[in-house]
Coordinates of C-alpha atoms and ligand atoms in Angstrom, one line a residue:
M1 CA 142.2 95.5 40.2
T2 CA 141.5 96.3 36.5
G3 CA 140.1 93.9 34.0
S4 CA 143.6 93.1 32.7
D5 CA 145.0 92.6 36.2
Y6 CA 142.2 90.1 36.6
L7 CA 143.1 88.3 33.4
D8 CA 146.8 88.1 34.5
S9 CA 145.7 86.6 37.9
L10 CA 143.9 83.8 36.1
K11 CA 146.9 83.0 33.9
R12 CA 148.8 82.1 37.1
L13 CA 146.4 79.2 37.9
R14 CA 147.6 75.7 36.9
R15 CA 144.4 73.8 36.3
K16 CA 143.4 70.6 34.5
V17 CA 140.9 71.8 31.9
Y18 CA 139.3 69.8 29.1
I19 CA 137.6 71.5 26.2
R20 CA 136.1 69.3 23.5
G21 CA 138.3 66.3 24.5
E22 CA 141.6 68.3 24.6
L23 CA 143.6 69.2 27.6
V24 CA 144.0 73.0 27.4
E25 CA 146.9 74.8 29.0
D26 CA 145.6 78.3 28.8
P27 CA 141.8 78.2 28.8
Q28 CA 141.5 82.0 29.0
N29 CA 143.0 82.2 25.5
H30 CA 140.6 79.6 24.1
P31 CA 137.9 81.0 21.9
L32 CA 135.2 79.0 23.7
V33 CA 136.2 80.6 27.0
R34 CA 137.5 84.0 26.2
L35 CA 134.2 85.9 25.9
S36 CA 133.1 84.5 29.3
T37 CA 136.3 85.7 30.9
N38 CA 135.6 89.1 29.4
A39 CA 132.2 89.2 31.0
V40 CA 133.6 88.6 34.5
A41 CA 136.3 91.2 33.8
Q42 CA 133.5 93.7 33.5
T43 CA 132.9 93.3 37.3
Y44 CA 136.4 94.8 37.7
E45 CA 136.1 97.3 34.9
L46 CA 133.1 98.9 36.6
E47 CA 135.4 99.9 39.5
Q48 CA 137.1 102.4 37.0
Q49 CA 133.7 104.1 36.3
P50 CA 132.8 106.8 38.8
E51 CA 129.1 106.7 37.8
H52 CA 128.8 103.1 39.1
E53 CA 130.8 103.7 42.3
E54 CA 127.9 103.4 44.7
L55 CA 126.9 100.0 43.2
I56 CA 130.3 98.3 42.6
F57 CA 131.9 99.3 45.9
A58 CA 130.8 98.4 49.4
R59 CA 132.4 98.8 52.9
S60 CA 133.7 95.5 54.4
H61 CA 132.1 94.7 57.8
L62 CA 135.4 92.9 58.6
S63 CA 138.1 95.5 57.7
G64 CA 136.1 98.7 57.1
R65 CA 137.9 98.9 53.8
R66 CA 136.2 99.7 50.5
I67 CA 135.8 96.4 48.6
N68 CA 134.2 95.2 45.4
R69 CA 130.5 94.3 46.1
F70 CA 131.0 90.8 44.7
T71 CA 133.0 90.0 47.8
H72 CA 130.7 91.8 50.2
I73 CA 128.5 90.5 53.0
H74 CA 125.2 92.3 53.0
R75 CA 124.7 94.3 56.1
S76 CA 121.5 96.3 55.3
T77 CA 118.5 96.2 52.9
D78 CA 120.4 99.0 51.0
D79 CA 123.2 96.5 50.4
L80 CA 120.6 93.9 49.1
I81 CA 119.0 96.5 46.8
N82 CA 122.3 97.7 45.5
K83 CA 123.3 94.1 44.7
V84 CA 120.2 93.8 42.4
K85 CA 120.8 97.2 40.8
L86 CA 124.5 96.2 40.1
Q87 CA 123.4 93.0 38.5
R88 CA 121.0 94.8 36.2
V89 CA 123.8 97.2 35.1
L90 CA 126.1 94.3 34.4
G91 CA 123.4 92.3 32.5
Q92 CA 122.8 95.4 30.4
R93 CA 126.6 95.8 29.7
T94 CA 127.3 92.2 28.9
G95 CA 124.0 90.8 27.5
T96 CA 124.8 87.5 29.2
C97 CA 125.7 85.9 32.5
F98 CA 128.7 87.6 34.1
Q99 CA 129.1 84.7 36.5
R100 CA 130.5 86.3 39.6
C101 CA 127.2 86.4 41.6
V102 CA 127.3 82.7 42.5
G103 CA 130.4 83.2 44.6
M104 CA 128.9 86.3 46.3
D105 CA 125.7 84.3 47.1
A106 CA 127.7 81.4 48.5
L107 CA 129.8 83.7 50.7
N108 CA 126.7 85.3 52.2
A109 CA 124.9 82.0 52.8
L110 CA 127.9 80.6 54.5
E111 CA 128.5 83.7 56.6
I112 CA 125.1 83.3 58.2
T113 CA 125.2 79.5 58.5
T114 CA 128.7 79.1 59.9
F115 CA 127.8 81.8 62.5
E116 CA 124.9 79.6 63.7
M117 CA 127.0 76.4 63.6
E118 CA 129.8 77.9 65.7
R119 CA 127.3 79.4 68.1
D120 CA 125.4 76.1 68.5
L121 CA 128.2 73.6 68.2
G122 CA 131.3 75.4 69.3
T123 CA 133.2 74.3 66.2
P124 CA 135.2 77.3 64.9
Y125 CA 133.6 77.3 61.5
H126 CA 132.7 81.0 61.5
Q127 CA 136.3 82.0 62.5
R128 CA 137.7 80.0 59.7
F129 CA 135.1 81.3 57.3
N130 CA 135.9 84.9 58.2
R131 CA 139.6 84.3 57.6
F132 CA 138.8 83.0 54.2
L133 CA 136.4 85.9 53.5
Q134 CA 139.0 88.4 54.5
Q135 CA 141.4 86.8 52.0
V136 CA 138.8 86.9 49.2
Q137 CA 138.1 90.6 50.0
D138 CA 141.8 91.5 50.2
E139 CA 142.5 89.8 46.9
N140 CA 139.3 90.9 45.2
A141 CA 138.9 87.3 44.1
V142 CA 136.3 85.6 42.1
C143 CA 134.6 82.6 43.8
D144 CA 132.6 79.9 42.2
G145 CA 129.7 78.7 44.3
A146 CA 129.4 75.0 43.6
M147 CA 126.1 73.4 44.8
T148 CA 124.5 71.1 42.2
D149 CA 125.5 67.4 42.4
P150 CA 125.0 65.0 39.5
K151 CA 122.2 63.3 41.6
G152 CA 122.0 60.0 39.6
D153 CA 118.7 58.4 40.4
R154 CA 116.5 61.3 41.5
G155 CA 114.2 58.9 43.4
K156 CA 116.9 58.0 45.8
R157 CA 118.7 59.7 48.6
P158 CA 122.5 60.3 48.4
H159 CA 123.4 57.2 50.4
E160 CA 121.0 55.0 48.5
Q161 CA 122.7 55.7 45.1
A162 CA 124.3 52.7 43.3
D163 CA 127.4 54.8 42.9
P164 CA 128.1 56.7 46.2
D165 CA 130.0 59.4 44.3
L166 CA 126.9 60.8 42.6
Y167 CA 126.7 63.3 45.4
L168 CA 129.9 64.9 46.6
R169 CA 131.0 63.4 49.9
V170 CA 133.7 63.1 52.6
V171 CA 135.6 59.8 51.9
S172 CA 138.0 60.2 54.8
E173 CA 139.5 62.6 57.3
N174 CA 142.8 62.9 59.2
R175 CA 144.4 65.5 61.5
E176 CA 145.2 67.8 58.6
G177 CA 141.9 67.8 56.8
I178 CA 139.4 65.9 54.8
I179 CA 139.4 64.0 51.5
V180 CA 136.4 64.5 49.3
R181 CA 135.2 62.9 46.1
G182 CA 132.3 63.7 43.7
A183 CA 131.4 66.3 41.1
K184 CA 129.4 69.5 40.7
C185 CA 127.4 70.1 37.5
H186 CA 126.9 73.2 35.3
Q187 CA 129.3 75.3 37.3
T188 CA 128.8 78.9 36.2
G189 CA 132.1 80.7 35.6
S190 CA 134.3 78.1 37.2
L191 CA 137.1 78.6 34.7
N192 CA 137.1 82.3 35.6
S193 CA 137.3 81.8 39.3
H194 CA 140.2 81.9 41.8
Y195 CA 138.4 79.8 44.4
I196 CA 135.8 77.0 44.4
I197 CA 133.3 77.1 47.3
V198 CA 131.5 73.8 47.6
M199 CA 128.2 73.4 49.4
P200 CA 125.8 70.4 49.8
T201 CA 123.0 70.3 47.3
L202 CA 120.0 69.5 49.5
A203 CA 118.9 69.1 53.1
M204 CA 120.6 65.9 54.4
K205 CA 119.5 63.3 56.9
E206 CA 121.6 61.3 59.3
E207 CA 122.3 58.5 56.8
D208 CA 123.6 61.1 54.4
R209 CA 125.9 62.8 56.9
D210 CA 129.0 62.2 54.8
Y211 CA 127.4 64.3 52.1
A212 CA 126.8 67.3 54.4
V213 CA 130.1 69.0 53.5
S214 CA 131.1 72.6 52.7
F215 CA 134.6 74.0 52.0
A216 CA 136.7 76.3 49.8
V217 CA 139.7 75.5 47.8
E218 CA 142.0 77.2 45.3
A219 CA 140.7 76.7 41.8
D220 CA 143.9 74.9 40.8
A221 CA 144.1 72.5 43.8
P222 CA 145.3 69.1 42.8
G223 CA 142.5 66.6 42.2
I224 CA 140.2 69.0 40.4
T225 CA 139.3 68.5 36.7
Y226 CA 137.2 70.9 34.7
I227 CA 135.2 69.8 31.6
L228 CA 133.8 72.7 29.7
G229 CA 130.1 72.6 28.8
R230 CA 128.9 73.3 25.2
Q231 CA 126.4 76.1 24.3
P232 CA 124.2 76.4 21.2
S233 CA 126.1 77.5 18.1
D234 CA 129.3 77.9 20.1
N235 CA 131.3 76.6 17.1
R236 CA 130.8 80.1 15.6
K237 CA 133.3 81.3 18.2
L238 CA 135.9 79.1 16.5
E239 CA 135.4 80.6 13.1
P240 CA 138.1 82.8 11.6
N241 CA 135.6 85.7 11.2
P242 CA 133.4 85.5 14.3
A243 CA 130.8 88.0 12.9
D244 CA 128.0 85.4 13.4
I245 CA 128.3 85.1 17.2
G246 CA 125.9 88.0 17.6
N247 CA 127.4 89.3 20.9
L248 CA 131.0 90.1 19.8
Y249 CA 132.3 90.8 23.3
F250 CA 130.8 88.7 26.0
G251 CA 129.5 85.2 26.8
G252 CA 128.7 82.9 29.7
Q253 CA 130.3 79.6 30.8
E254 CA 129.5 76.4 32.6
C255 CA 131.7 73.4 33.5
L256 CA 131.4 70.0 35.0
I257 CA 133.9 70.0 37.9
V258 CA 135.2 66.6 39.1
F259 CA 136.8 66.3 42.6
D260 CA 138.9 63.2 42.6
D261 CA 140.1 62.6 46.2
L262 CA 140.7 66.2 46.7
F263 CA 142.4 67.1 50.0
V264 CA 140.9 70.1 51.9
P265 CA 142.8 71.4 55.0
W266 CA 140.6 71.9 58.1
E267 CA 141.2 75.6 57.9
R268 CA 139.0 75.7 54.8
V269 CA 136.3 73.3 55.9
F270 CA 133.0 75.1 56.8
M271 CA 130.8 72.0 57.4
C272 CA 131.7 68.4 57.9
R273 CA 128.8 66.0 58.5
E274 CA 126.6 68.5 60.5
Y275 CA 123.6 67.4 58.4
H276 CA 121.1 69.5 60.4
Y277 CA 122.6 72.6 58.9
S278 CA 122.7 71.6 55.2
G279 CA 119.1 72.4 54.5
R280 CA 119.3 76.0 55.7
L281 CA 122.6 76.6 53.8
V282 CA 121.0 75.4 50.6
E283 CA 117.9 77.5 51.2
R284 CA 119.9 80.6 51.8
F285 CA 122.2 80.2 48.9
A286 CA 119.3 79.4 46.6
G287 CA 117.3 82.3 48.0
Y288 CA 120.1 84.8 47.4
H289 CA 120.6 83.5 43.8
R290 CA 116.9 83.6 43.2
Q291 CA 117.0 87.3 44.2
S292 CA 120.0 87.7 41.9
Y293 CA 118.0 86.8 38.8
G294 CA 115.7 89.7 39.4
G295 CA 118.7 91.9 38.5
C296 CA 120.8 90.1 35.9
K297 CA 117.9 88.6 33.8
A298 CA 116.2 92.0 33.8
G299 CA 119.5 93.6 32.5
V300 CA 119.8 91.0 29.7
G301 CA 116.1 91.5 29.0
D302 CA 116.8 95.3 28.5
V303 CA 119.3 94.3 25.7
L304 CA 116.8 92.0 24.0
I305 CA 114.0 94.6 24.2
G306 CA 116.4 97.2 22.8
A307 CA 117.3 94.8 20.0
A308 CA 113.7 94.1 19.1
A309 CA 112.9 97.9 19.2
A310 CA 115.9 98.7 16.9
L311 CA 114.9 96.0 14.5
A312 CA 111.3 97.3 14.4
E313 CA 112.8 100.6 13.3
Y314 CA 115.2 99.1 10.8
Q315 CA 112.4 97.2 9.2
G316 CA 110.0 100.2 9.2
V317 CA 107.3 98.8 11.5
E318 CA 108.0 100.8 14.7
K319 CA 104.7 102.8 14.4
A320 CA 102.5 99.7 14.0
S321 CA 100.3 99.5 17.1
H322 CA 100.8 95.7 17.6
I323 CA 104.6 96.3 17.6
K324 CA 104.2 99.0 20.2
D325 CA 102.0 96.7 22.3
K326 CA 104.5 93.9 22.1
L327 CA 107.3 96.1 23.2
V328 CA 105.2 97.4 26.1
E329 CA 104.4 93.8 27.1
M330 CA 108.1 92.9 27.0
I331 CA 108.9 95.9 29.2
H332 CA 106.1 95.0 31.6
L333 CA 107.4 91.5 32.0
N334 CA 111.0 92.6 32.4
E335 CA 110.2 95.2 35.0
T336 CA 108.1 92.8 36.9
L337 CA 111.2 90.6 37.4
F338 CA 113.2 93.7 38.6
C339 CA 110.3 94.6 41.0
C340 CA 110.5 91.1 42.5
G341 CA 114.3 91.4 42.9
I342 CA 114.0 94.8 44.6
A343 CA 111.0 93.7 46.7
C344 CA 112.7 90.6 48.3
S345 CA 115.7 92.9 49.0
A346 CA 113.7 95.7 50.6
Q347 CA 111.8 93.1 52.8
G348 CA 115.1 91.5 53.8
R349 CA 116.0 91.1 57.5
A350 CA 119.0 90.8 59.7
T351 CA 120.0 87.3 60.8
A352 CA 121.7 86.4 64.0
S353 CA 125.2 87.2 62.6
G354 CA 124.0 90.7 61.5
T355 CA 124.0 89.7 57.9
F356 CA 120.9 90.6 55.9
L357 CA 118.9 87.8 54.2
I358 CA 116.3 88.5 51.5
D359 CA 112.7 87.7 52.1
L360 CA 112.6 84.0 51.1
L361 CA 109.0 83.9 49.9
L362 CA 109.4 86.9 47.6
A363 CA 112.8 85.7 46.3
N364 CA 111.2 82.5 45.3
V365 CA 108.3 84.3 43.6
C366 CA 111.0 86.3 41.8
K367 CA 112.7 83.2 40.5
L368 CA 109.4 81.4 39.6
N369 CA 108.6 84.4 37.4
V370 CA 112.1 84.2 35.9
T371 CA 111.3 80.6 34.8
R372 CA 108.5 82.0 32.6
F373 CA 108.9 85.7 31.6
P374 CA 112.2 85.6 29.7
Y375 CA 110.7 82.9 27.5
E376 CA 107.7 85.2 26.7
I377 CA 110.0 88.1 26.2
A378 CA 112.1 86.0 23.8
R379 CA 109.0 84.8 22.0
L380 CA 107.9 88.4 21.4
A381 CA 111.4 89.4 20.3
E382 CA 111.4 86.6 17.7
D383 CA 107.9 87.7 16.6
I384 CA 109.1 91.3 16.0
A385 CA 112.5 90.2 14.5
G386 CA 111.0 87.9 11.9
G387 CA 112.2 84.5 10.5
L388 CA 115.5 85.8 9.4
I389 CA 117.0 85.1 12.8
A390 CA 116.9 81.4 11.7
T391 CA 117.6 81.7 8.0
L392 CA 120.2 84.4 7.6
P393 CA 123.4 83.6 5.7
S394 CA 126.7 84.3 7.4
L395 CA 127.6 87.9 8.0
A396 CA 131.1 87.0 6.7
D397 CA 129.4 86.8 3.3
L398 CA 129.0 90.6 3.4
E399 CA 132.7 90.8 2.6
H400 CA 132.5 88.6 -0.5
P401 CA 133.0 90.5 -3.8
E402 CA 130.1 88.8 -5.6
I403 CA 127.5 87.9 -3.0
G404 CA 128.3 90.7 -0.5
P405 CA 126.5 93.3 -2.7
L406 CA 123.6 90.9 -3.3
M407 CA 123.2 90.4 0.5
K408 CA 123.2 94.2 1.0
K409 CA 120.7 94.7 -1.8
Y410 CA 118.2 92.0 -0.8
Y411 CA 118.4 92.3 3.0
Q412 CA 118.0 96.0 2.9
G413 CA 115.5 97.3 5.5
I414 CA 114.3 100.9 5.3
A415 CA 116.0 102.9 2.6
G416 CA 119.3 104.6 3.6
L417 CA 120.0 102.2 6.4
D418 CA 123.3 100.3 6.2
T419 CA 122.1 96.7 5.7
S420 CA 124.8 95.3 8.0
C421 CA 123.1 97.1 11.0
R422 CA 120.0 95.2 10.4
L423 CA 121.8 91.9 10.0
K424 CA 124.0 92.4 13.1
M425 CA 120.9 93.2 15.2
L426 CA 119.2 90.0 13.9
R427 CA 122.3 88.0 15.0
L428 CA 122.1 89.6 18.5
V429 CA 118.5 88.5 18.8
E430 CA 119.5 85.0 17.6
N431 CA 122.3 84.9 20.1
L432 CA 119.9 85.7 23.0
T433 CA 117.0 83.5 22.0
L434 CA 118.6 80.6 20.1
G435 CA 122.4 80.9 20.4
P436 CA 125.0 80.8 23.2
A437 CA 123.3 83.4 25.4
A438 CA 120.0 81.5 25.3
A439 CA 121.8 79.1 27.7
A440 CA 122.1 82.0 30.1
Y441 CA 118.9 83.9 29.3
L442 CA 116.5 81.0 28.9
T443 CA 117.7 77.6 30.1
E444 CA 119.4 79.1 33.1
S445 CA 116.3 81.1 33.9
M446 CA 114.5 77.8 34.0
H447 CA 117.0 75.7 36.0
G448 CA 119.6 78.0 37.4
A449 CA 119.3 78.5 41.2
G450 CA 116.9 75.5 41.2
S451 CA 114.2 74.3 38.8
P452 CA 110.7 75.7 39.1
Q453 CA 109.5 72.9 41.4
A454 CA 112.1 73.9 44.0
Q455 CA 110.6 77.4 44.1
R456 CA 107.1 76.0 44.5
V457 CA 108.2 73.9 47.5
V458 CA 109.6 77.0 49.2
I459 CA 106.6 79.1 48.3
A460 CA 104.3 76.5 49.7
R461 CA 106.3 76.3 52.9
Q462 CA 106.7 80.1 53.4
A463 CA 103.2 81.2 52.4
D464 CA 101.3 80.4 55.7
L465 CA 98.1 79.1 54.2
E466 CA 96.7 78.6 57.8
Q467 CA 96.8 82.3 58.4
K468 CA 95.1 83.0 55.1
K469 CA 92.3 80.5 56.0
K470 CA 91.9 82.2 59.3
L471 CA 91.4 85.6 57.5
A472 CA 88.7 84.0 55.3
R473 CA 86.9 82.3 58.2
R474 CA 86.7 85.5 60.2
L475 CA 85.1 87.5 57.3
A476 CA 82.8 84.6 56.5
G477 CA 81.4 84.7 60.0
I478 CA 82.8 81.2 60.9
D479 CA 85.3 82.6 63.4
P480 CA 84.5 85.6 65.6
F481 CA 85.8 88.9 64.2
Ligands
SF4_501 FE1 125.0 86.3 38.1 FE2 122.8 86.0 36.7 FE3 124.9 84.6 36.0 FE4 123.7 83.9 38.2 S1 122.9 83.8 36.1 S2 125.9 84.3 38.0 S3 122.9 85.9 38.9 S4 124.7 86.9 36.0
FE502 FE1 122.9 81.2 37.5

């Protein structure tokens, strides 16, 4: 499938989509959505590029056929490492969130968990899941991995909420399937997906069993409403001359998805009230996505570091020692994220189904670093770029007969440089640190795949402090050596 085949396939979906209060027939053609669809299309375009063959293609463990890695189930540490490398390449190419990883991470977490459920309980969840997976692989489909519930009062469990729909739940079931109601928040790439894969948002207890539900549906199943999320400065995408967007080609996307008494046939139900299994599904999905950030955010970081270095040149300060130091600091932070992504992959292990899971401790360390380092990289980029990222007039003014020449004269960098190069680069830095891509590079780094506290909880659980105390006691002479 090429990028344009992919765009055609989305046009066939009949969905209920609201953008700024308007029902929109063809969201892919809407200026607030188009760049995000372009970003996902790059995951198909890479298939046409022989130099990326090893990263973008994998061998299906179901069919033995060559498939797009975004539909693949990881069967080795090499698979896990190639996933992170692929994400870095795509972060570099798009300079934003290319959205397709959430579905890949959901597929892998479900593969492992449905295997255990079928083995332990006898319910044919794994067989059903594999049939769905086969279809996703055959169609080279994009899946949205939907986990985050609205959550209402964070101090209360799902069943204790004043409104029981604040966590997605099973409202009834019959011989054909289940009816679900609720919503999933900030759903990355949902308008660019063919399927929505729903998972519970936390470990459930017996009283919350109706909330322990996982399933997959077509993105245009009746009962689903999409409400597009805003991003900083996204109005610029609506302007006749979109020069001020900064990244002219790509963007990210998040929606609120509402499930209003949606029917799901049993064939697509992968968990229904087995609350004992919800915690491990959440932990695995989150773990895979925390690994993912070691690739994609490092790739976007490469773009920002490149923009800062180019601006330093355009502004004639590239030889200043403090500028060189700042660039090295940015590279150090960025490569640390990548190291974490590679490390948790290299330390991955086979699970009972034969699917490889990352090392959960290291994946959570990866993501906790991601909640900090992109902010520091962005701070240094703003430092190098200068205040113009927040005060620059519109680049459309460059075309104006009177003020265009004034802009060119007074915003000149080093002599001989086309002023517009400097101004475009400033806009790109603005896009990544303050504009639409800051939603993907900064806020998503903080909260995507779980907020920092969620990583601390897993780190505390995985770290085995008792073992560390034992090591210390032995050397201190308290325990025998
Ligand atoms: Fe992929 Fe990164 Fe976007 Fe998550 S934030 S979907 S890992 S690009
Ligand atoms: Fe994300």
